[in-house]
Tab-separated table of C-alpha atoms in Angstrom:
chain	number	residue	atom	x	y	z
D	1	MET	CA	54.202	6.636	-65.364
D	2	THR	CA	56.149	5.667	-68.507
D	3	GLN	CA	57.092	8.123	-71.258
D	4	ALA	CA	54.461	6.686	-73.623
D	5	THR	CA	51.703	7.086	-70.929
D	6	ALA	CA	52.834	10.601	-70.159
D	7	ARG	CA	52.550	11.477	-73.787
D	8	GLN	CA	49.102	10.096	-74.153
D	9	ALA	CA	48.005	11.959	-71.078
D	10	THR	CA	48.463	15.251	-72.861
D	11	ALA	CA	48.262	14.251	-76.453
D	12	GLY	CA	46.575	16.948	-78.590
D	13	ARG	CA	46.345	19.450	-75.781
D	14	GLY	CA	48.782	21.999	-77.288
D	15	ARG	CA	49.716	24.557	-74.673
D	16	LEU	CA	48.986	23.933	-71.043
D	17	THR	CA	46.221	25.655	-69.280
D	18	PRO	CA	47.333	28.277	-66.726
D	19	GLU	CA	46.347	25.893	-63.959
D	20	ARG	CA	48.306	22.910	-65.399
D	21	GLU	CA	51.195	25.410	-65.958
D	22	ALA	CA	51.153	26.525	-62.319
D	23	GLU	CA	51.062	22.889	-61.202
D	24	LEU	CA	53.966	22.089	-63.526
D	25	TYR	CA	56.089	24.912	-62.150
D	26	GLU	CA	55.576	23.517	-58.654
D	27	HIS	CA	56.882	20.138	-59.851
D	28	VAL	CA	59.821	21.800	-61.457
D	29	ILE	CA	60.860	23.703	-58.319
D	30	ALA	CA	60.455	20.549	-56.208
D	31	LEU	CA	62.568	18.533	-58.680
D	32	VAL	CA	65.292	21.115	-58.783
D	33	ARG	CA	65.400	21.079	-54.964
D	34	GLU	CA	65.596	17.208	-54.965
D	35	HIS	CA	68.094	16.607	-57.685
D	36	GLY	CA	69.912	19.749	-58.218
D	37	TYR	CA	69.622	21.834	-61.442
D	38	ASP	CA	72.511	20.067	-63.277
D	39	SER	CA	70.974	16.601	-62.789
D	40	LEU	CA	67.410	17.621	-63.627
D	41	THR	CA	66.248	16.127	-66.964
D	42	MET	CA	63.242	17.122	-69.098
D	43	ASP	CA	62.260	13.428	-68.963
D	44	ALA	CA	61.977	13.640	-65.140
D	45	VAL	CA	59.847	16.786	-65.443
D	46	ALA	CA	57.600	15.143	-68.032
D	47	ALA	CA	57.174	11.967	-65.884
D	48	ARG	CA	56.501	13.818	-62.577
D	49	ALA	CA	54.169	16.376	-64.047
D	50	HIS	CA	52.403	13.971	-66.471
D	51	VAL	CA	53.127	16.232	-69.390
D	52	SER	CA	54.565	15.044	-72.730
D	53	LYS	CA	58.088	16.184	-73.620
D	54	ALA	CA	56.559	17.478	-76.926
D	55	THR	CA	54.372	19.776	-74.906
D	56	LEU	CA	57.289	20.985	-72.740
D	57	TYR	CA	59.449	21.785	-75.776
D	58	ARG	CA	56.507	23.445	-77.559
D	59	GLN	CA	56.087	25.886	-74.711
D	60	TRP	CA	59.780	26.223	-73.630
D	61	ARG	CA	61.782	25.897	-76.792
D	62	GLU	CA	65.075	26.283	-75.164
D	63	GLY	CA	64.321	23.421	-72.793
D	64	LYS	CA	65.462	23.090	-69.236
D	65	PRO	CA	67.030	26.563	-68.502
D	66	GLU	CA	64.026	28.318	-69.916
D	67	LEU	CA	61.607	26.059	-68.141
D	68	VAL	CA	63.385	26.403	-64.763
D	69	ALA	CA	63.677	30.134	-65.141
D	70	SER	CA	59.941	30.359	-65.977
D	71	ALA	CA	59.112	28.257	-62.854
D	72	MET	CA	61.251	30.587	-60.709
D	73	ARG	CA	59.583	33.617	-62.169
D	74	HIS	CA	56.085	32.239	-61.385
D	75	THR	CA	56.907	31.250	-57.877
D	76	LYS	CA	54.804	33.334	-55.504
D	77	PRO	CA	56.817	35.995	-53.635
D	78	LEU	CA	57.846	35.397	-50.070
D	79	PRO	CA	55.254	36.676	-47.592
D	80	TYR	CA	57.254	39.703	-46.666
D	81	GLU	CA	55.110	42.553	-47.908
D	82	GLY	CA	53.149	44.322	-45.232
D	83	ILE	CA	55.662	43.689	-42.461
D	84	ASP	CA	55.689	46.864	-40.310
D	85	THR	CA	55.936	46.236	-36.570
D	86	GLY	CA	57.035	49.712	-35.521
D	87	SER	CA	60.628	48.843	-34.642
D	88	LEU	CA	63.689	47.723	-36.490
D	89	ARG	CA	64.196	44.610	-34.332
D	90	GLY	CA	60.438	43.791	-34.595
D	91	ASP	CA	60.622	44.041	-38.419
D	92	LEU	CA	63.682	41.833	-38.666
D	93	PHE	CA	62.235	39.217	-36.394
D	94	ALA	CA	58.959	39.222	-38.236
D	95	LEU	CA	61.107	38.593	-41.413
D	96	ALA	CA	62.747	35.652	-39.693
D	97	ASP	CA	59.305	34.301	-38.775
D	98	ALA	CA	57.695	35.005	-42.169
D	99	GLY	CA	60.216	32.857	-44.176
D	100	THR	CA	58.578	29.664	-42.943
D	101	ASP	CA	60.530	27.666	-45.520
D	102	LEU	CA	64.027	28.678	-44.863
D	103	GLU	CA	65.139	25.134	-45.398
D	104	ASP	CA	63.368	24.864	-48.770
D	105	ASP	CA	64.846	28.250	-49.742
D	106	THR	CA	68.364	27.150	-48.797
D	107	VAL	CA	68.103	23.822	-50.598
D	108	PHE	CA	66.763	25.576	-53.713
D	109	MET	CA	69.452	28.255	-53.665
D	110	SER	CA	72.036	25.548	-53.279
D	111	ALA	CA	70.569	23.627	-56.085
D	112	VAL	CA	70.707	26.439	-58.625
D	113	MET	CA	73.784	28.327	-57.376
D	114	HIS	CA	76.225	26.678	-59.720
D	115	ALA	CA	74.014	26.858	-62.744
D	116	VAL	CA	73.219	30.538	-62.214
D	117	GLN	CA	76.875	31.387	-62.526
D	118	THR	CA	76.996	30.204	-66.173
D	119	ASN	CA	73.444	30.790	-67.315
D	120	GLU	CA	72.406	34.471	-67.279
D	121	ASP	CA	68.749	33.891	-67.711
D	122	LEU	CA	68.680	31.578	-64.699
D	123	GLY	CA	70.577	34.142	-62.659
D	124	ALA	CA	68.173	36.860	-63.670
D	125	ALA	CA	65.187	34.579	-62.816
D	126	LEU	CA	66.650	33.836	-59.409
D	127	ARG	CA	67.072	37.518	-58.737
D	128	ALA	CA	63.527	38.250	-59.852
D	129	MET	CA	62.227	35.413	-57.641
D	130	LEU	CA	64.169	35.697	-54.388
D	131	VAL	CA	66.428	38.618	-54.462
D	132	GLU	CA	64.593	41.626	-55.689
D	133	PRO	CA	61.424	41.213	-53.584
D	134	MET	CA	63.601	40.708	-50.462
D	135	ARG	CA	65.761	43.684	-51.325
D	136	ARG	CA	62.756	45.952	-51.676
D	137	VAL	CA	61.341	44.867	-48.367
D	138	LEU	CA	64.617	45.427	-46.682
D	139	GLU	CA	64.914	48.851	-48.077
D	140	GLN	CA	61.587	49.733	-46.642
D	141	VAL	CA	62.588	48.252	-43.242
D	142	ILE	CA	65.704	50.486	-43.230
D	143	ASP	CA	63.863	53.554	-44.469
D	144	ARG	CA	61.347	53.281	-41.695
D	145	ALA	CA	64.128	52.758	-39.030
D	146	VAL	CA	65.858	55.895	-40.384
D	147	GLU	CA	62.560	57.808	-40.139
D	148	ARG	CA	62.112	56.700	-36.590
D	149	GLY	CA	65.626	57.760	-35.807
D	150	GLU	CA	66.833	54.218	-34.895
D	151	VAL	CA	69.325	53.994	-37.737
D	152	ARG	CA	71.555	56.842	-39.093
D	153	ALA	CA	70.531	57.927	-42.626
D	154	GLY	CA	73.167	56.379	-45.034
D	155	ALA	CA	74.448	53.893	-42.412
D	156	ALA	CA	77.002	51.721	-44.212
D	157	ALA	CA	75.411	48.481	-42.873
D	158	GLY	CA	72.221	49.374	-44.679
D	159	ARG	CA	73.880	48.658	-48.029
D	160	PHE	CA	74.843	45.198	-46.855
D	161	LEU	CA	71.719	44.216	-44.931
D	162	ALA	CA	70.530	41.879	-47.618
D	163	HIS	CA	74.026	40.263	-47.952
D	164	ALA	CA	74.265	39.714	-44.165
D	165	LEU	CA	70.821	38.074	-44.087
D	166	VAL	CA	70.796	36.041	-47.350
D	167	GLY	CA	74.363	34.740	-46.695
D	168	ALA	CA	73.339	33.490	-43.253
D	169	LEU	CA	71.232	30.766	-44.882
D	170	PRO	CA	74.006	28.940	-46.868
D	171	ALA	CA	76.577	29.843	-44.081
D	172	ARG	CA	74.551	28.038	-41.448
D	173	LYS	CA	74.340	24.890	-43.640
D	174	ILE	CA	78.060	24.971	-44.670
D	175	LEU	CA	79.434	25.819	-41.171
D	176	ASP	CA	76.988	23.907	-38.847
D	177	ASP	CA	75.545	21.217	-41.050
D	178	THR	CA	72.034	22.239	-40.199
D	179	PHE	CA	69.453	24.571	-41.754
D	180	ALA	CA	68.830	28.029	-40.631
D	181	ASP	CA	65.551	28.380	-38.694
D	182	PRO	CA	63.800	31.479	-37.198
D	183	GLU	CA	65.570	31.063	-33.923
D	184	TYR	CA	69.004	31.002	-35.480
D	185	MET	CA	68.117	34.035	-37.676
D	186	LYS	CA	66.957	35.965	-34.657
D	187	ALA	CA	70.076	35.162	-32.698
D	188	TYR	CA	72.081	36.279	-35.773
D	189	VAL	CA	70.016	39.477	-36.071
D	190	ASP	CA	70.677	40.336	-32.427
D	191	ALA	CA	74.408	39.434	-32.529
D	192	VAL	CA	75.451	40.794	-35.997
D	193	VAL	CA	72.773	42.711	-37.947
D	194	LEU	CA	71.319	44.945	-35.256
D	195	PRO	CA	74.642	46.025	-33.677
D	196	ALA	CA	76.055	46.675	-37.171
D	197	LEU	CA	72.934	48.767	-38.285
D	198	LEU	CA	72.849	50.732	-35.015
D	199	ASN	CA	76.598	51.496	-34.982
D	200	SER	CA	77.661	52.091	-38.598
O	1	MET	CA	92.564	11.510	-75.019
O	2	THR	CA	90.292	8.490	-75.542
O	3	GLN	CA	89.166	6.093	-72.887
O	4	ALA	CA	91.395	3.440	-74.370
O	5	THR	CA	94.498	5.659	-74.445
O	6	ALA	CA	93.782	6.790	-70.900
O	7	ARG	CA	93.630	3.192	-69.826
O	8	GLN	CA	96.917	2.326	-71.551
O	9	ALA	CA	98.634	5.327	-69.982
O	10	THR	CA	98.358	3.829	-66.511
O	11	ALA	CA	98.004	0.121	-67.303
O	12	GLY	CA	99.618	-2.081	-64.791
O	13	ARG	CA	100.483	0.827	-62.452
O	14	GLY	CA	98.256	-0.247	-59.572
O	15	ARG	CA	97.936	2.579	-57.079
O	16	LEU	CA	98.954	6.091	-58.154
O	17	THR	CA	102.159	7.697	-56.767
O	18	PRO	CA	101.614	10.498	-54.291
O	19	GLU	CA	102.653	12.966	-56.992
O	20	ARG	CA	100.176	11.648	-59.502
O	21	GLU	CA	97.520	11.519	-56.774
O	22	ALA	CA	98.084	15.118	-55.959
O	23	GLU	CA	97.901	16.035	-59.610
O	24	LEU	CA	94.633	14.112	-59.927
O	25	TYR	CA	93.098	15.927	-56.977
O	26	GLU	CA	93.794	19.241	-58.658
O	27	HIS	CA	92.022	18.060	-61.738
O	28	VAL	CA	89.047	16.782	-59.681
O	29	ILE	CA	88.680	20.102	-57.931
O	30	ALA	CA	88.921	22.044	-61.201
O	31	LEU	CA	86.325	19.690	-62.872
O	32	VAL	CA	83.945	20.146	-59.949
O	33	ARG	CA	84.266	23.857	-60.308
O	34	GLU	CA	83.645	23.741	-64.015
O	35	HIS	CA	80.711	21.322	-64.184
O	36	GLY	CA	79.232	21.153	-60.706
O	37	TYR	CA	79.457	18.026	-58.488
O	38	ASP	CA	76.316	16.442	-59.844
O	39	SER	CA	77.368	16.544	-63.562
O	40	LEU	CA	80.872	15.348	-62.893
O	41	THR	CA	81.536	11.719	-64.135
O	42	MET	CA	84.345	9.418	-63.416
O	43	ASP	CA	84.876	9.188	-67.196
O	44	ALA	CA	85.563	12.904	-67.225
O	45	VAL	CA	88.057	12.551	-64.372
O	46	ALA	CA	89.846	9.681	-66.102
O	47	ALA	CA	90.108	11.540	-69.344
O	48	ARG	CA	91.335	14.872	-67.874
O	49	ALA	CA	93.804	13.169	-65.478
O	50	HIS	CA	94.948	10.532	-68.010
O	51	VAL	CA	94.164	7.827	-65.444
O	52	SER	CA	92.210	4.649	-66.199
O	53	LYS	CA	88.811	4.196	-64.569
O	54	ALA	CA	90.073	0.873	-63.222
O	55	THR	CA	92.791	2.736	-61.299
O	56	LEU	CA	90.260	5.215	-60.054
O	57	TYR	CA	87.962	2.578	-58.812
O	58	ARG	CA	90.781	0.522	-57.326
O	59	GLN	CA	91.787	3.403	-55.061
O	60	TRP	CA	88.353	5.014	-54.525
O	61	ARG	CA	85.991	2.062	-54.351
O	62	GLU	CA	82.887	4.098	-53.720
O	63	GLY	CA	83.630	6.204	-56.796
O	64	LYS	CA	82.788	9.932	-57.220
O	65	PRO	CA	81.739	10.966	-53.673
O	66	GLU	CA	84.857	9.241	-52.174
O	67	LEU	CA	87.180	10.687	-54.790
O	68	VAL	CA	85.854	14.266	-54.529
O	69	ALA	CA	85.965	14.049	-50.661
O	70	SER	CA	89.539	12.866	-50.869
O	71	ALA	CA	90.377	15.667	-53.248
O	72	MET	CA	88.805	18.179	-50.862
O	73	ARG	CA	90.696	16.696	-47.898
O	74	HIS	CA	94.010	16.954	-49.746
O	75	THR	CA	93.574	20.590	-50.899
O	76	LYS	CA	96.170	22.717	-49.276
O	77	PRO	CA	94.629	24.904	-46.523
O	78	LEU	CA	93.885	28.635	-47.163
O	79	PRO	CA	96.960	30.797	-46.428
O	80	TYR	CA	95.332	32.056	-43.219
O	81	GLU	CA	97.661	30.828	-40.674
O	82	GLY	CA	100.186	33.281	-39.288
O	83	ILE	CA	97.931	36.319	-39.707
O	84	ASP	CA	98.632	38.575	-36.745
O	85	THR	CA	98.732	42.253	-37.576
O	86	GLY	CA	98.112	43.645	-34.058
O	87	SER	CA	94.569	44.939	-34.637
O	88	LEU	CA	91.185	43.321	-35.282
O	89	ARG	CA	90.618	45.432	-38.363
O	90	GLY	CA	94.133	44.680	-39.574
O	91	ASP	CA	93.578	40.930	-39.094
O	92	LEU	CA	90.200	40.941	-40.956
O	93	PHE	CA	91.611	43.000	-43.769
O	94	ALA	CA	94.602	40.581	-44.072
O	95	LEU	CA	92.125	37.652	-44.251
O	96	ALA	CA	90.324	39.485	-47.151
O	97	ASP	CA	93.596	39.911	-48.962
O	98	ALA	CA	94.920	36.370	-48.140
O	99	GLY	CA	92.010	34.648	-49.811
O	100	THR	CA	93.357	35.395	-53.230
O	101	ASP	CA	90.867	32.937	-54.954
O	102	LEU	CA	87.610	34.174	-53.566
O	103	GLU	CA	86.012	33.524	-56.869
O	104	ASP	CA	87.393	29.957	-57.058
O	105	ASP	CA	86.190	29.383	-53.530
O	106	THR	CA	82.702	30.781	-54.274
O	107	VAL	CA	82.364	28.634	-57.477
O	108	PHE	CA	83.553	25.527	-55.596
O	109	MET	CA	81.185	25.972	-52.723
O	110	SER	CA	78.321	26.558	-55.164
O	111	ALA	CA	79.271	23.477	-57.062
O	112	VAL	CA	79.199	21.218	-54.144
O	113	MET	CA	76.568	22.874	-51.910
O	114	HIS	CA	73.673	20.771	-53.116
O	115	ALA	CA	75.554	17.522	-52.936
O	116	VAL	CA	76.840	18.099	-49.428
O	117	GLN	CA	73.252	18.262	-48.256
O	118	THR	CA	72.604	14.603	-49.189
O	119	ASN	CA	76.144	13.093	-48.921
O	120	GLU	CA	77.534	13.113	-45.292
O	121	ASP	CA	81.070	12.287	-46.310
O	122	LEU	CA	81.239	15.206	-48.778
O	123	GLY	CA	79.831	17.542	-46.152
O	124	ALA	CA	82.436	16.358	-43.674
O	125	ALA	CA	85.191	16.814	-46.289
O	126	LEU	CA	84.034	20.369	-47.082
O	127	ARG	CA	84.132	21.265	-43.388
O	128	ALA	CA	87.586	19.726	-43.062
O	129	MET	CA	88.818	21.632	-46.199
O	130	LEU	CA	87.273	25.091	-45.935
O	131	VAL	CA	85.358	25.501	-42.749
O	132	GLU	CA	87.395	24.193	-39.773
O	133	PRO	CA	90.681	25.910	-40.783
O	134	MET	CA	88.903	29.086	-41.224
O	135	ARG	CA	86.912	28.753	-38.018
O	136	ARG	CA	90.242	28.051	-36.131
O	137	VAL	CA	91.926	31.170	-37.530
O	138	LEU	CA	88.789	33.383	-36.754
O	139	GLU	CA	88.713	32.142	-33.153
O	140	GLN	CA	92.355	33.202	-32.789
O	141	VAL	CA	91.566	36.621	-34.308
O	142	ILE	CA	88.797	37.064	-31.779
O	143	ASP	CA	90.810	35.808	-28.874
O	144	ARG	CA	93.533	38.292	-29.644
O	145	ALA	CA	91.125	41.161	-30.034
O	146	VAL	CA	89.564	40.264	-26.612
O	147	GLU	CA	93.124	40.153	-25.125
O	148	ARG	CA	93.826	43.593	-26.528
O	149	GLY	CA	90.538	44.872	-25.061
O	150	GLU	CA	89.087	45.591	-28.566
O	151	VAL	CA	86.189	43.115	-28.161
O	152	ARG	CA	84.277	42.289	-25.082
O	153	ALA	CA	84.920	38.668	-23.900
O	154	GLY	CA	81.924	36.595	-24.912
O	155	ALA	CA	80.700	39.192	-27.421
O	156	ALA	CA	77.741	37.571	-29.246
O	157	ALA	CA	78.943	38.501	-32.712
O	158	GLY	CA	82.076	36.344	-32.128
O	159	ARG	CA	79.957	33.205	-32.383
O	160	PHE	CA	78.656	34.392	-35.742
O	161	LEU	CA	81.892	35.795	-37.200
O	162	ALA	CA	82.493	32.765	-39.600
O	163	HIS	CA	78.774	32.883	-40.605
O	164	ALA	CA	78.931	36.533	-41.456
O	165	LEU	CA	82.170	36.153	-43.458
O	166	VAL	CA	81.469	32.871	-45.294
O	167	GLY	CA	77.960	33.903	-46.183
O	168	ALA	CA	79.114	37.070	-47.808
O	169	LEU	CA	80.764	35.143	-50.619
O	170	PRO	CA	77.647	33.357	-51.974
O	171	ALA	CA	75.480	36.417	-51.052
O	172	ARG	CA	77.593	38.655	-53.233
O	173	LYS	CA	77.122	36.346	-56.201
O	174	ILE	CA	73.347	35.879	-55.625
O	175	LEU	CA	72.566	39.521	-54.902
O	176	ASP	CA	74.860	41.440	-57.168
O	177	ASP	CA	75.710	38.864	-59.820
O	178	THR	CA	79.479	39.347	-59.232
O	179	PHE	CA	82.124	37.595	-57.129
O	180	ALA	CA	83.306	38.878	-53.793
O	181	ASP	CA	86.758	40.421	-54.031
O	182	PRO	CA	89.054	41.790	-51.295
O	183	GLU	CA	87.638	45.301	-51.723
O	184	TYR	CA	84.046	44.136	-51.297
O	185	MET	CA	85.043	41.943	-48.280
O	186	LYS	CA	86.814	44.972	-46.661
O	187	ALA	CA	83.785	47.243	-47.176
O	188	TYR	CA	81.626	44.459	-45.619
O	189	VAL	CA	83.980	44.082	-42.666
O	190	ASP	CA	83.852	47.903	-42.044
O	191	ALA	CA	80.116	48.185	-42.469
O	192	VAL	CA	78.893	44.964	-40.809
O	193	VAL	CA	81.452	42.829	-39.070
O	194	LEU	CA	83.505	45.388	-37.152
O	195	PRO	CA	80.494	47.417	-35.840
O	196	ALA	CA	78.889	44.139	-34.829
O	197	LEU	CA	82.028	42.748	-33.037
O	198	LEU	CA	82.684	46.107	-31.347
O	199	ASN	CA	79.142	46.663	-30.157
O	200	SER	CA	77.711	43.271	-29.157
């Protein structure tokens, strides 16, 4: 679709409806994943989402960083809530299985990682989207393991559980040139995360 | 310096001397760190390094990916060789102290992480530059710990030592919005890496 056609398709619409906005955000996230944040242009977003650039800039005055941050904030949280299997290993394995899009997550993280270092709003949006929900769930997993007596209260590894798990995604790609999958994450949990939690 | 001046500065030189080449590589690595791989242009390299684009393309016919991969391959290895303190904890702490540019490394990794997923040559160069030297050193650290009887031969965590350490750099930035430093790495070693290695 050309620029001109894209403009016509939304001419006079003003702000996007919530449905169109949700659709737009999905396109933005997909485009970031494909091209990386730095190479993404508002033209590409307009063309892919069939929205005029005027509409984009009316709603996201600061342009790309604001639009991408909004898209990240509106992404539905990972399906981690409600995981409670009755054991620490069971919970961590369920987490590995719940993240069905480990590859998508890794690519998205890679695509924004450089940009979040210079743009505070993007960094805050990434934390709201991916980091805080995961951290909350992991805290609950640890709290329950402590209540069950599996993990010592205040175990040092608890503080680094999110680091050890989140870091395993880019590390797998960097070190082995392949994406983390549930099997890899479970092997990593058994080899590193569980022994650390149970012995620190 | 304008394009025209840059061109004159190397007009007729043909290939760069090894000294100029080494200098150029340093500029390339710095530019990747500053702008991210995707946003880096050959124009920016030419201007910063005072080299004509003709010279760049004569020596790196495939342009940016080949030039950046070359720059990565020529980067001097991390100062990890020769670390042998007599204990596993001592070796891992020495590694944390040796990587004096953890921030630079994290930024560089972030800057190329998306690109290495689509460009195989870049991925191979990153592994040659950062990953393989580190993996070799870590294997020696583990082998010595096994010889000393600190770690069980074939301990599962040994296979994931590099993942747990390399991943901690981007994880620190993503989760805490700050860069890993030697203190953080040592706390992480004590809380996660050592308990895992000694109990798996």
